[in-house]
Backbone as JSON Lines, residues from 0, in Angstrom:
{"i":0,"aa":"M","n":[-20.77,45.67,59.35],"ca":[-22.05,44.71,58.91],"c":[-22.38,44.25,60.33]}
{"i":1,"aa":"K","n":[-23.94,44.33,60.52],"ca":[-24.11,43.8,62.08],"c":[-23.96,42.2,62.25]}
{"i":2,"aa":"V","n":[-23.59,41.76,62.99],"ca":[-23.37,40.37,63.0],"c":[-24.83,39.67,63.65]}
{"i":3,"aa":"T","n":[-25.18,38.91,62.81],"ca":[-26.28,37.88,62.97],"c":[-26.08,36.69,64.19]}
{"i":4,"aa":"S","n":[-27.17,36.45,64.4],"ca":[-27.14,35.41,65.95],"c":[-26.89,34.18,64.87]}
{"i":5,"aa":"L","n":[-26.07,32.92,65.69],"ca":[-25.8,31.62,64.98],"c":[-27.19,30.57,64.63]}
{"i":6,"aa":"T","n":[-28.16,31.02,65.51],"ca":[-29.6,30.33,65.36],"c":[-30.12,31.22,63.94]}
{"i":7,"aa":"A","n":[-29.99,32.4,63.78],"ca":[-30.4,33.09,62.78],"c":[-29.73,32.62,61.22]}
{"i":8,"aa":"L","n":[-28.6,32.07,61.37],"ca":[-27.82,31.82,59.9],"c":[-28.83,30.91,59.5]}
{"i":9,"aa":"A","n":[-29.52,29.9,60.3],"ca":[-30.01,28.82,59.45],"c":[-31.5,29.28,58.89]}
{"i":10,"aa":"G","n":[-32.05,30.5,59.83],"ca":[-33.41,30.47,58.99],"c":[-32.74,31.74,57.75]}
{"i":11,"aa":"A","n":[-31.9,32.54,57.72],"ca":[-31.77,33.06,56.66],"c":[-31.3,32.3,55.33]}
{"i":12,"aa":"A","n":[-30.55,30.63,55.7],"ca":[-30.56,30.27,54.38],"c":[-31.67,29.56,53.92]}
{"i":13,"aa":"L","n":[-32.63,28.92,54.75],"ca":[-33.75,28.51,54.34],"c":[-34.68,29.49,53.71]}
{"i":14,"aa":"L","n":[-34.69,30.93,53.83],"ca":[-35.74,32.03,53.08],"c":[-34.98,32.16,51.97]}
{"i":15,"aa":"A","n":[-33.62,32.17,51.77],"ca":[-32.87,32.75,50.47],"c":[-33.53,31.82,49.22]}
{"i":16,"aa":"S","n":[-33.64,30.64,49.36],"ca":[-34.35,30.18,48.41],"c":[-34.87,28.7,48.45]}
{"i":17,"aa":"A","n":[-36.21,28.87,47.39],"ca":[-37.31,27.94,47.83],"c":[-36.77,26.81,47.04]}
{"i":18,"aa":"T","n":[-35.9,26.6,45.92],"ca":[-35.41,25.88,45.26],"c":[-34.07,24.68,45.7]}
{"i":19,"aa":"L","n":[-33.33,25.48,46.08],"ca":[-31.98,25.09,46.52],"c":[-31.8,25.15,48.07]}
{"i":20,"aa":"S","n":[-31.25,23.81,48.35],"ca":[-30.8,23.6,49.69],"c":[-29.36,23.94,50.16]}
{"i":21,"aa":"F","n":[-29.41,24.88,51.17],"ca":[-28.28,25.6,51.92],"c":[-27.74,24.8,53.33]}
{"i":22,"aa":"A","n":[-28.63,23.78,53.14],"ca":[-28.53,23.31,54.67],"c":[-26.7,22.99,54.86]}
{"i":23,"aa":"E","n":[-25.9,22.5,54.54],"ca":[-24.85,22.1,54.68],"c":[-23.54,22.87,53.85]}
{"i":24,"aa":"Q","n":[-22.77,23.73,54.23],"ca":[-21.94,24.79,53.55],"c":[-20.52,24.67,54.07]}
{"i":25,"aa":"T","n":[-19.28,24.8,53.91],"ca":[-18.38,24.52,54.11],"c":[-17.24,25.58,53.95]}
{"i":26,"aa":"F","n":[-16.82,25.98,54.98],"ca":[-15.88,27.38,54.95],"c":[-14.82,26.86,55.39]}
{"i":27,"aa":"K","n":[-13.15,27.34,54.78],"ca":[-11.95,27.31,55.25],"c":[-11.43,28.77,55.76]}
{"i":28,"aa":"T","n":[-10.56,28.43,56.71],"ca":[-10.03,29.72,57.17],"c":[-8.94,30.28,56.06]}
{"i":29,"aa":"D","n":[-8.89,31.71,56.57],"ca":[-8.26,32.7,55.7],"c":[-7.1,32.66,56.33]}
{"i":30,"aa":"P","n":[-5.94,31.89,55.57],"ca":[-4.32,32.0,56.64],"c":[-4.03,33.28,56.85]}
{"i":31,"aa":"G","n":[-4.22,34.24,56.33],"ca":[-3.66,35.13,56.21],"c":[-4.36,36.36,57.56]}
{"i":32,"aa":"H","n":[-5.4,35.65,57.73],"ca":[-6.63,36.48,58.9],"c":[-6.95,35.27,59.81]}
{"i":33,"aa":"T","n":[-5.73,34.19,60.38],"ca":[-6.56,33.19,61.37],"c":[-4.99,33.54,62.24]}
{"i":34,"aa":"E","n":[-5.31,33.34,63.58],"ca":[-4.5,33.54,64.72],"c":[-4.63,32.3,65.64]}
{"i":35,"aa":"V","n":[-3.6,31.43,65.79],"ca":[-3.63,30.66,66.98],"c":[-2.49,30.88,68.46]}
{"i":36,"aa":"R","n":[-2.98,31.83,69.1],"ca":[-1.84,31.96,70.36],"c":[-2.21,31.13,71.81]}
{"i":37,"aa":"F","n":[-0.91,31.19,72.4],"ca":[-1.3,30.69,73.6],"c":[-0.42,31.55,74.56]}
{"i":38,"aa":"G","n":[-0.96,31.23,75.39],"ca":[-0.04,32.15,76.84],"c":[0.07,31.52,78.18]}
{"i":39,"aa":"W","n":[1.14,31.84,78.71],"ca":[0.93,31.2,80.17],"c":[2.05,32.04,81.14]}
{"i":40,"aa":"S","n":[1.98,31.56,82.69],"ca":[2.74,32.29,83.69],"c":[4.08,31.57,83.55]}
{"i":41,"aa":"H","n":[4.85,32.8,83.54],"ca":[6.55,32.79,83.62],"c":[7.07,32.82,84.8]}
{"i":42,"aa":"A","n":[6.75,31.49,85.62],"ca":[7.3,31.91,87.05],"c":[6.59,32.45,87.95]}
{"i":43,"aa":"G","n":[5.53,33.12,87.31],"ca":[4.31,33.87,88.22],"c":[4.57,35.52,88.17]}
{"i":44,"aa":"V","n":[5.95,35.38,87.34],"ca":[6.79,36.82,87.31],"c":[5.99,37.91,85.97]}
{"i":45,"aa":"S","n":[5.86,37.06,84.9],"ca":[4.93,37.75,83.78],"c":[3.79,37.06,83.2]}
{"i":46,"aa":"F","n":[3.19,37.34,82.29],"ca":[2.23,36.57,81.57],"c":[2.69,36.58,80.06]}
{"i":47,"aa":"Q","n":[3.29,35.24,79.7],"ca":[3.75,35.24,77.81],"c":[2.93,34.61,77.11]}
{"i":48,"aa":"T","n":[2.96,35.11,75.86],"ca":[2.2,34.64,74.69],"c":[3.5,34.09,73.3]}
{"i":49,"aa":"A","n":[2.92,33.26,72.85],"ca":[3.54,32.77,71.68],"c":[2.21,32.42,70.66]}
{"i":50,"aa":"E","n":[2.61,31.95,69.25],"ca":[1.56,31.74,68.47],"c":[2.27,30.88,67.2]}
{"i":51,"aa":"F","n":[1.16,30.32,66.38],"ca":[1.5,29.41,65.29],"c":[1.3,30.16,64.28]}
{"i":52,"aa":"D","n":[2.28,30.08,63.3],"ca":[2.05,30.93,61.93],"c":[1.41,30.18,60.73]}
{"i":53,"aa":"K","n":[1.23,29.12,61.01],"ca":[0.84,28.07,60.06],"c":[-0.61,27.26,60.57]}
{"i":54,"aa":"V","n":[-1.72,27.49,60.34],"ca":[-2.93,27.09,60.83],"c":[-3.96,26.81,59.46]}
{"i":55,"aa":"S","n":[-4.56,25.74,59.61],"ca":[-5.49,25.47,58.41],"c":[-6.83,24.73,59.19]}
{"i":56,"aa":"G","n":[-8.2,25.35,59.03],"ca":[-9.08,25.05,59.65],"c":[-10.56,24.82,58.75]}
{"i":57,"aa":"T","n":[-11.44,23.96,59.09],"ca":[-12.45,23.86,58.35],"c":[-14.11,23.77,59.17]}
{"i":58,"aa":"L","n":[-14.74,24.41,58.96],"ca":[-16.2,24.57,59.21],"c":[-17.16,23.96,58.5]}
{"i":59,"aa":"V","n":[-17.61,23.05,58.59],"ca":[-18.83,22.34,58.05],"c":[-19.85,23.17,58.58]}
{"i":60,"aa":"L","n":[-20.79,23.81,58.18],"ca":[-21.82,24.61,58.82],"c":[-23.2,23.86,58.36]}
{"i":61,"aa":"D","n":[-23.88,23.45,59.19],"ca":[-25.14,22.6,58.87],"c":[-26.28,23.83,59.47]}
{"i":62,"aa":"R","n":[-26.77,24.68,58.28],"ca":[-27.62,25.65,58.84],"c":[-28.82,25.34,59.09]}
{"i":63,"aa":"D","n":[-29.21,24.07,59.14],"ca":[-30.48,23.82,59.19],"c":[-30.58,23.16,60.91]}
{"i":64,"aa":"N","n":[-29.05,22.65,61.13],"ca":[-28.93,22.02,62.94],"c":[-27.64,22.79,63.32]}
{"i":65,"aa":"I","n":[-27.69,23.94,63.79],"ca":[-26.31,24.6,63.89],"c":[-25.58,23.74,64.78]}
{"i":66,"aa":"E","n":[-25.88,23.14,65.86],"ca":[-25.31,21.92,66.74],"c":[-24.8,20.59,65.87]}
{"i":67,"aa":"A","n":[-25.22,20.59,64.8],"ca":[-24.76,19.36,64.04],"c":[-23.5,19.82,63.2]}
{"i":68,"aa":"S","n":[-22.94,21.13,62.9],"ca":[-22.04,21.56,62.51],"c":[-20.64,20.88,63.06]}
{"i":69,"aa":"K","n":[-19.67,20.98,62.09],"ca":[-18.35,20.46,62.33],"c":[-17.07,21.25,62.25]}
{"i":70,"aa":"V","n":[-16.2,21.03,63.21],"ca":[-14.49,22.05,63.31],"c":[-13.58,21.17,63.07]}
{"i":71,"aa":"S","n":[-13.02,21.36,62.19],"ca":[-11.54,20.94,62.42],"c":[-10.5,21.69,62.02]}
{"i":72,"aa":"V","n":[-9.45,21.23,62.51],"ca":[-8.35,22.58,62.86],"c":[-6.7,21.65,62.53]}
{"i":73,"aa":"T","n":[-5.7,21.96,61.9],"ca":[-4.47,21.41,61.75],"c":[-3.54,22.58,62.11]}
{"i":74,"aa":"V","n":[-2.6,22.5,63.05],"ca":[-1.73,23.4,63.22],"c":[-0.03,22.94,63.06]}
{"i":75,"aa":"D","n":[0.76,23.53,62.21],"ca":[1.84,22.98,62.05],"c":[2.84,23.59,63.05]}
{"i":76,"aa":"T","n":[3.3,22.44,63.95],"ca":[3.98,22.71,65.41],"c":[5.48,23.39,64.93]}
{"i":77,"aa":"T","n":[5.74,23.3,63.98],"ca":[7.03,24.14,63.47],"c":[7.08,25.27,63.0]}
{"i":78,"aa":"S","n":[6.16,25.85,62.86],"ca":[5.68,27.24,62.73],"c":[5.57,28.11,64.12]}
{"i":79,"aa":"V","n":[5.92,27.64,65.13],"ca":[5.65,28.17,66.45],"c":[6.67,29.23,66.75]}
{"i":80,"aa":"S","n":[6.07,30.79,66.92],"ca":[6.78,31.9,67.18],"c":[6.79,32.54,68.49]}
{"i":81,"aa":"T","n":[7.65,32.51,68.95],"ca":[7.5,33.42,70.55],"c":[8.16,34.57,70.34]}
{"i":82,"aa":"G","n":[8.88,34.97,69.11],"ca":[9.26,36.24,69.02],"c":[11.01,36.36,69.3]}
{"i":83,"aa":"F","n":[11.22,34.99,70.15],"ca":[12.82,34.9,70.4],"c":[13.38,33.75,69.64]}
{"i":84,"aa":"E","n":[14.23,33.96,68.54],"ca":[14.49,32.75,68.13],"c":[15.07,31.47,68.64]}
{"i":85,"aa":"V","n":[15.68,31.74,69.65],"ca":[16.55,30.88,70.51],"c":[15.23,29.92,71.29]}
{"i":86,"aa":"F","n":[14.44,30.61,71.81],"ca":[13.23,29.84,72.15],"c":[12.52,29.36,71.45]}
{"i":87,"aa":"D","n":[12.17,29.7,70.13],"ca":[11.42,28.96,69.28],"c":[12.04,27.38,69.02]}
{"i":88,"aa":"E","n":[13.41,27.45,68.94],"ca":[14.13,26.22,68.54],"c":[13.77,25.28,69.96]}
{"i":89,"aa":"H","n":[14.0,25.93,71.05],"ca":[14.08,25.2,72.03],"c":[12.67,24.74,72.39]}
{"i":90,"aa":"I","n":[11.55,25.21,72.52],"ca":[10.36,24.57,72.52],"c":[9.9,23.55,71.24]}
{"i":91,"aa":"Q","n":[10.75,23.43,70.23],"ca":[10.29,22.52,69.19],"c":[11.15,20.97,69.56]}
{"i":92,"aa":"A","n":[12.17,21.4,70.77],"ca":[12.83,19.9,71.21],"c":[12.16,19.02,71.39]}
{"i":93,"aa":"P","n":[12.31,17.41,71.61],"ca":[11.61,16.63,72.09],"c":[11.21,16.61,73.46]}
{"i":94,"aa":"A","n":[11.44,17.24,74.22],"ca":[10.8,17.41,75.57],"c":[9.77,18.32,75.46]}
{"i":95,"aa":"Y","n":[9.49,18.94,74.52],"ca":[8.37,19.98,74.24],"c":[7.31,19.58,73.09]}
{"i":96,"aa":"F","n":[7.29,20.25,72.02],"ca":[6.45,19.58,70.61],"c":[6.78,18.9,70.2]}
{"i":97,"aa":"D","n":[8.37,18.43,70.37],"ca":[9.03,17.33,69.76],"c":[8.35,17.38,68.1]}
{"i":98,"aa":"T","n":[8.9,18.65,66.99],"ca":[8.15,18.69,65.82],"c":[8.74,17.89,64.97]}
{"i":99,"aa":"G","n":[10.24,17.14,65.16],"ca":[10.55,16.1,64.39],"c":[9.66,15.35,64.25]}
{"i":100,"aa":"A","n":[9.09,14.34,65.27],"ca":[8.61,13.32,65.36],"c":[6.84,13.91,65.12]}
{"i":101,"aa":"H","n":[6.23,15.03,65.63],"ca":[4.88,15.39,65.57],"c":[5.08,16.84,65.22]}
{"i":102,"aa":"P","n":[5.05,16.74,63.7],"ca":[4.75,18.71,63.05],"c":[3.51,18.84,63.31]}
{"i":103,"aa":"E","n":[2.58,18.11,63.74],"ca":[1.2,19.12,63.59],"c":[0.6,18.71,65.02]}
{"i":104,"aa":"M","n":[-0.28,19.53,65.64],"ca":[-1.46,19.13,66.29],"c":[-2.84,19.23,65.8]}
{"i":105,"aa":"T","n":[-3.52,18.55,66.22],"ca":[-4.95,18.88,65.32],"c":[-6.2,18.87,66.66]}
{"i":106,"aa":"F","n":[-7.49,19.42,66.06],"ca":[-8.44,19.82,66.72],"c":[-9.73,19.31,66.12]}
{"i":107,"aa":"T","n":[-10.59,18.22,66.61],"ca":[-11.55,18.0,65.76],"c":[-12.77,17.84,66.81]}
{"i":108,"aa":"S","n":[-13.84,18.54,66.36],"ca":[-15.24,18.76,67.27],"c":[-15.8,17.66,67.61]}
{"i":109,"aa":"T","n":[-16.33,17.35,68.6],"ca":[-17.33,16.57,69.21],"c":[-18.79,16.62,69.19]}
{"i":110,"aa":"E","n":[-18.75,18.05,69.39],"ca":[-19.87,18.67,70.17],"c":[-20.28,19.97,69.94]}
{"i":111,"aa":"I","n":[-21.17,20.66,69.4],"ca":[-21.45,22.06,69.93],"c":[-22.8,22.18,70.63]}
{"i":112,"aa":"K","n":[-22.55,23.33,71.52],"ca":[-23.78,23.47,72.24],"c":[-23.96,24.95,71.95]}
{"i":113,"aa":"L","n":[-25.07,25.6,71.44],"ca":[-25.43,27.0,71.3],"c":[-25.57,27.13,73.07]}
{"i":114,"aa":"T","n":[-24.82,28.73,73.49],"ca":[-25.02,29.4,74.85],"c":[-25.62,30.79,74.4]}
{"i":115,"aa":"G","n":[-25.98,31.03,73.28],"ca":[-26.81,32.44,72.89],"c":[-26.89,32.69,71.69]}
{"i":116,"aa":"D","n":[-27.36,33.83,70.94],"ca":[-27.52,34.52,69.74],"c":[-26.42,34.56,68.96]}
{"i":117,"aa":"T","n":[-25.11,34.65,69.75],"ca":[-24.15,34.6,68.75],"c":[-22.89,34.03,69.52]}
{"i":118,"aa":"T","n":[-22.91,33.04,70.48],"ca":[-21.94,32.09,71.42],"c":[-22.48,30.87,71.28]}
{"i":119,"aa":"A","n":[-21.4,29.83,71.35],"ca":[-21.63,28.39,71.34],"c":[-20.2,27.93,72.16]}
{"i":120,"aa":"K","n":[-20.65,26.78,72.77],"ca":[-19.76,25.98,73.48],"c":[-18.84,24.84,72.53]}
{"i":121,"aa":"I","n":[-17.7,24.72,72.05],"ca":[-17.28,23.69,71.45],"c":[-16.39,22.62,71.95]}
{"i":122,"aa":"T","n":[-16.98,21.46,71.75],"ca":[-16.04,20.49,72.78],"c":[-15.28,19.28,71.42]}
{"i":123,"aa":"G","n":[-14.24,19.01,71.86],"ca":[-13.31,18.28,70.79],"c":[-12.37,17.62,71.36]}
{"i":124,"aa":"D","n":[-11.67,16.91,70.39],"ca":[-10.56,16.08,70.82],"c":[-9.22,16.51,70.42]}
{"i":125,"aa":"L","n":[-8.26,17.19,70.92],"ca":[-7.18,17.86,71.25],"c":[-6.0,17.06,70.92]}
{"i":126,"aa":"T","n":[-5.25,16.93,69.88],"ca":[-4.21,15.75,69.81],"c":[-2.78,16.4,69.97]}
{"i":127,"aa":"I","n":[-1.89,16.33,70.63],"ca":[-0.48,16.97,70.56],"c":[0.48,15.65,71.05]}
{"i":128,"aa":"K","n":[1.21,15.64,69.97],"ca":[2.52,14.52,70.32],"c":[1.92,13.13,70.36]}
{"i":129,"aa":"G","n":[0.48,12.93,69.74],"ca":[0.01,11.68,69.39],"c":[-0.85,11.33,70.96]}
{"i":130,"aa":"V","n":[-1.03,12.68,71.75],"ca":[-1.81,12.2,73.11],"c":[-2.98,13.09,72.74]}
{"i":131,"aa":"T","n":[-4.28,12.31,72.76],"ca":[-5.39,12.96,72.44],"c":[-6.27,13.09,74.26]}
{"i":132,"aa":"Q","n":[-6.69,14.52,73.83],"ca":[-7.59,14.7,75.37],"c":[-8.72,15.59,74.92]}
{"i":133,"aa":"P","n":[-9.92,15.69,75.72],"ca":[-10.87,16.69,75.19],"c":[-10.44,18.12,75.8]}
{"i":134,"aa":"L","n":[-11.08,19.18,74.73],"ca":[-10.65,20.41,74.93],"c":[-12.02,21.35,74.47]}
{"i":135,"aa":"E","n":[-12.4,21.91,75.56],"ca":[-13.78,22.92,75.44],"c":[-13.49,24.14,75.02]}
{"i":136,"aa":"L","n":[-14.0,24.91,73.78],"ca":[-13.43,26.29,73.39],"c":[-14.81,27.21,73.7]}
{"i":137,"aa":"D","n":[-14.62,28.35,74.23],"ca":[-15.97,29.19,74.32],"c":[-15.95,29.9,72.69]}
{"i":138,"aa":"A","n":[-16.7,29.64,71.71],"ca":[-16.7,30.78,70.74],"c":[-18.2,31.59,70.4]}
{"i":139,"aa":"E","n":[-17.68,32.56,69.75],"ca":[-18.11,33.86,69.65],"c":[-18.17,34.34,68.15]}
{"i":140,"aa":"L","n":[-19.33,34.14,67.59],"ca":[-19.35,34.63,66.08],"c":[-19.53,36.03,66.18]}
{"i":141,"aa":"T","n":[-18.39,36.79,65.47],"ca":[-17.97,38.18,65.31],"c":[-18.34,38.61,64.04]}
{"i":142,"aa":"F","n":[-18.9,38.03,62.93],"ca":[-18.94,38.46,61.72],"c":[-19.81,37.19,60.91]}
{"i":143,"aa":"Q","n":[-20.74,37.9,60.01],"ca":[-21.21,36.9,58.87],"c":[-21.82,37.69,57.87]}
{"i":144,"aa":"G","n":[-21.49,37.04,56.57],"ca":[-21.67,38.02,55.42],"c":[-20.88,38.05,54.26]}
{"i":145,"aa":"D","n":[-20.92,39.07,53.6],"ca":[-20.12,39.84,52.51],"c":[-19.07,40.62,53.1]}
{"i":146,"aa":"H","n":[-17.79,40.15,52.72],"ca":[-16.57,40.92,53.24],"c":[-16.62,42.49,52.66]}
{"i":147,"aa":"P","n":[-16.22,43.02,53.96],"ca":[-15.98,44.6,53.51],"c":[-15.15,44.88,52.51]}
{"i":148,"aa":"V","n":[-13.97,43.89,52.39],"ca":[-13.04,44.04,51.7],"c":[-12.74,43.57,49.9]}
{"i":149,"aa":"A","n":[-14.27,42.74,49.75],"ca":[-14.54,42.15,48.53],"c":[-14.47,43.47,47.67]}
{"i":150,"aa":"Q","n":[-15.0,44.57,47.7],"ca":[-14.93,45.8,47.13],"c":[-13.78,46.23,46.42]}
{"i":151,"aa":"F","n":[-12.77,45.64,46.79],"ca":[-11.18,45.86,46.44],"c":[-10.5,44.78,45.77]}
{"i":152,"aa":"F","n":[-10.89,43.52,46.21],"ca":[-10.22,42.29,45.71],"c":[-11.14,41.23,45.91]}
{"i":153,"aa":"D","n":[-11.21,40.66,44.38],"ca":[-12.06,39.81,44.05],"c":[-11.76,38.43,44.95]}
{"i":154,"aa":"S","n":[-10.6,38.22,45.36],"ca":[-10.59,37.04,46.38],"c":[-11.53,36.85,47.55]}
{"i":155,"aa":"Y","n":[-11.87,38.18,47.97],"ca":[-12.73,38.33,49.22],"c":[-14.15,38.16,48.92]}
{"i":156,"aa":"K","n":[-14.75,37.88,47.66],"ca":[-15.91,37.84,47.37],"c":[-16.57,36.64,47.96]}
{"i":157,"aa":"G","n":[-17.91,36.24,48.27],"ca":[-18.33,35.3,48.79],"c":[-18.95,35.34,50.15]}
{"i":158,"aa":"D","n":[-19.2,34.26,50.7],"ca":[-19.85,34.43,51.98],"c":[-18.84,34.18,53.05]}
{"i":159,"aa":"W","n":[-18.78,35.02,54.19],"ca":[-17.43,34.98,55.4],"c":[-18.18,34.61,56.66]}
{"i":160,"aa":"V","n":[-17.6,34.36,57.64],"ca":[-17.91,34.13,58.93],"c":[-16.8,34.36,59.52]}
{"i":161,"aa":"A","n":[-16.81,34.95,60.71],"ca":[-15.37,34.94,61.51],"c":[-15.92,34.83,63.08]}
{"i":162,"aa":"F","n":[-14.79,34.28,63.85],"ca":[-15.05,33.7,64.88],"c":[-13.82,34.13,65.99]}
{"i":163,"aa":"S","n":[-14.15,34.33,67.12],"ca":[-13.43,34.37,68.55],"c":[-13.42,33.19,69.19]}
{"i":164,"aa":"L","n":[-12.44,32.75,69.68],"ca":[-12.24,31.63,70.34],"c":[-11.4,31.66,71.44]}
{"i":165,"aa":"R","n":[-12.02,31.11,72.69],"ca":[-10.76,30.93,73.87],"c":[-11.1,29.71,74.57]}
{"i":166,"aa":"G","n":[-9.94,29.26,75.18],"ca":[-9.81,28.02,75.93],"c":[-8.76,27.84,77.07]}
{"i":167,"aa":"E","n":[-8.76,26.74,77.56],"ca":[-7.54,26.53,78.18],"c":[-7.2,25.15,78.8]}
{"i":168,"aa":"I","n":[-6.04,24.88,78.39],"ca":[-5.11,23.3,78.54],"c":[-4.83,23.2,80.39]}
{"i":169,"aa":"A","n":[-5.51,22.67,81.09],"ca":[-5.36,22.81,82.34],"c":[-3.71,22.21,82.85]}
{"i":170,"aa":"D","n":[-3.49,21.37,82.0],"ca":[-2.01,20.58,82.44],"c":[-1.38,20.2,81.16]}
{"i":171,"aa":"H","n":[-0.38,21.04,80.77],"ca":[0.26,20.74,79.34],"c":[1.3,19.66,79.57]}
{"i":172,"aa":"M","n":[1.53,18.87,80.63],"ca":[2.08,18.2,81.06],"c":[1.8,16.78,80.53]}
{"i":173,"aa":"S","n":[0.51,16.6,80.34],"ca":[-0.44,15.62,80.3],"c":[-0.36,15.24,78.66]}
{"i":174,"aa":"F","n":[0.18,16.06,78.03],"ca":[0.71,15.6,76.71],"c":[1.94,15.32,76.45]}
{"i":175,"aa":"G","n":[2.81,15.36,77.22],"ca":[4.13,15.03,77.32],"c":[4.7,16.53,76.9]}
{"i":176,"aa":"V","n":[4.52,17.64,76.93],"ca":[4.68,18.9,76.59],"c":[5.31,19.48,77.82]}
{"i":177,"aa":"G","n":[6.62,19.78,77.85],"ca":[7.26,20.54,79.01],"c":[7.93,19.85,80.22]}
{"i":178,"aa":"Q","n":[8.81,20.17,80.78],"ca":[9.83,19.64,81.63],"c":[9.59,19.93,83.06]}
{"i":179,"aa":"F","n":[8.65,20.99,83.28],"ca":[7.86,21.21,84.63],"c":[6.52,22.05,84.7]}
{"i":180,"aa":"P","n":[5.81,21.68,85.49],"ca":[4.49,22.59,85.26],"c":[4.66,23.94,85.51]}
{"i":181,"aa":"T","n":[3.76,24.79,84.74],"ca":[3.78,26.11,84.19],"c":[2.32,26.91,84.82]}
{"i":182,"aa":"G","n":[1.37,25.74,85.29],"ca":[0.16,26.2,85.13],"c":[-0.58,26.14,83.82]}
{"i":183,"aa":"P","n":[-1.85,26.29,83.67],"ca":[-2.7,26.37,82.88],"c":[-1.97,27.37,81.49]}
{"i":184,"aa":"I","n":[-2.46,26.64,80.43],"ca":[-2.06,27.31,79.18],"c":[-3.43,27.87,78.38]}
{"i":185,"aa":"S","n":[-3.22,29.17,78.41],"ca":[-4.7,29.72,77.81],"c":[-4.37,29.9,76.29]}
{"i":186,"aa":"L","n":[-5.73,29.43,75.54],"ca":[-5.54,29.61,74.01],"c":[-6.55,30.43,73.63]}
{"i":187,"aa":"F","n":[-6.15,31.31,72.73],"ca":[-6.85,32.66,72.01],"c":[-6.53,32.18,70.57]}
{"i":188,"aa":"I","n":[-7.72,32.1,69.91],"ca":[-8.28,31.62,68.41],"c":[-9.04,32.81,67.75]}
{"i":189,"aa":"D","n":[-8.58,33.51,67.02],"ca":[-9.48,34.19,66.09],"c":[-9.1,34.07,64.45]}
{"i":190,"aa":"T","n":[-10.54,33.99,63.76],"ca":[-10.12,33.45,62.53],"c":[-11.26,34.13,61.19]}
{"i":191,"aa":"E","n":[-11.11,34.46,60.16],"ca":[-11.73,34.82,59.34],"c":[-11.99,33.81,58.27]}
{"i":192,"aa":"M","n":[-13.2,33.0,58.19],"ca":[-13.44,31.99,57.38],"c":[-14.38,32.14,55.65]}
{"i":193,"aa":"Q","n":[-13.56,31.64,54.87],"ca":[-14.66,32.16,53.69],"c":[-15.2,30.79,53.02]}
{"i":194,"aa":"I","n":[-16.39,30.83,52.29],"ca":[-17.02,29.49,52.03],"c":[-16.41,29.1,50.76]}
{"i":195,"aa":"V","n":[-16.31,28.03,50.48],"ca":[-15.67,27.32,49.39],"c":[-17.07,26.14,48.8]}
{"i":196,"aa":"E","n":[-17.98,25.74,49.4],"ca":[-19.02,25.25,48.87],"c":[-20.11,25.39,49.1]}
């Protein structure tokens, strides 16, 4: 299905019904098709990545005013997966994510600015280990409409949107994560979201 523009989402909803208001709708992340990955330089030798296996997010989409929409994400830091069990345990220690005291990290949007037909910059508050700092994400709408899999599984029926987001944490140690600087941390987020309201 062709991806519509972010601004066209608003117009499509208003034309859909003359009697019902679709101005604000809530979408939730599909846990099986949402990935939050991060990457870093390993001493300049190679680029390494890891991900969090448990993530939940909500998009409150204001179809009348896309820039008034809101995004919130909660990441279970105990679900970090590097592909190496010993390292998984290592980065959950107090010097890193300290998952015993801080089992979650969160992101809450504070501003959304459209940058193109299918793109936007999402600025928000990222909280890790109780430290909150601003984070900017480049977002791209990659899908909107009826999910193709709905023809096989009823659980996929309803309206869907999908996004690809990219960002960077310039200094991970400013959150109290890590014992020495590794340079910027790259963020890669891809998600499918299903309407719930």
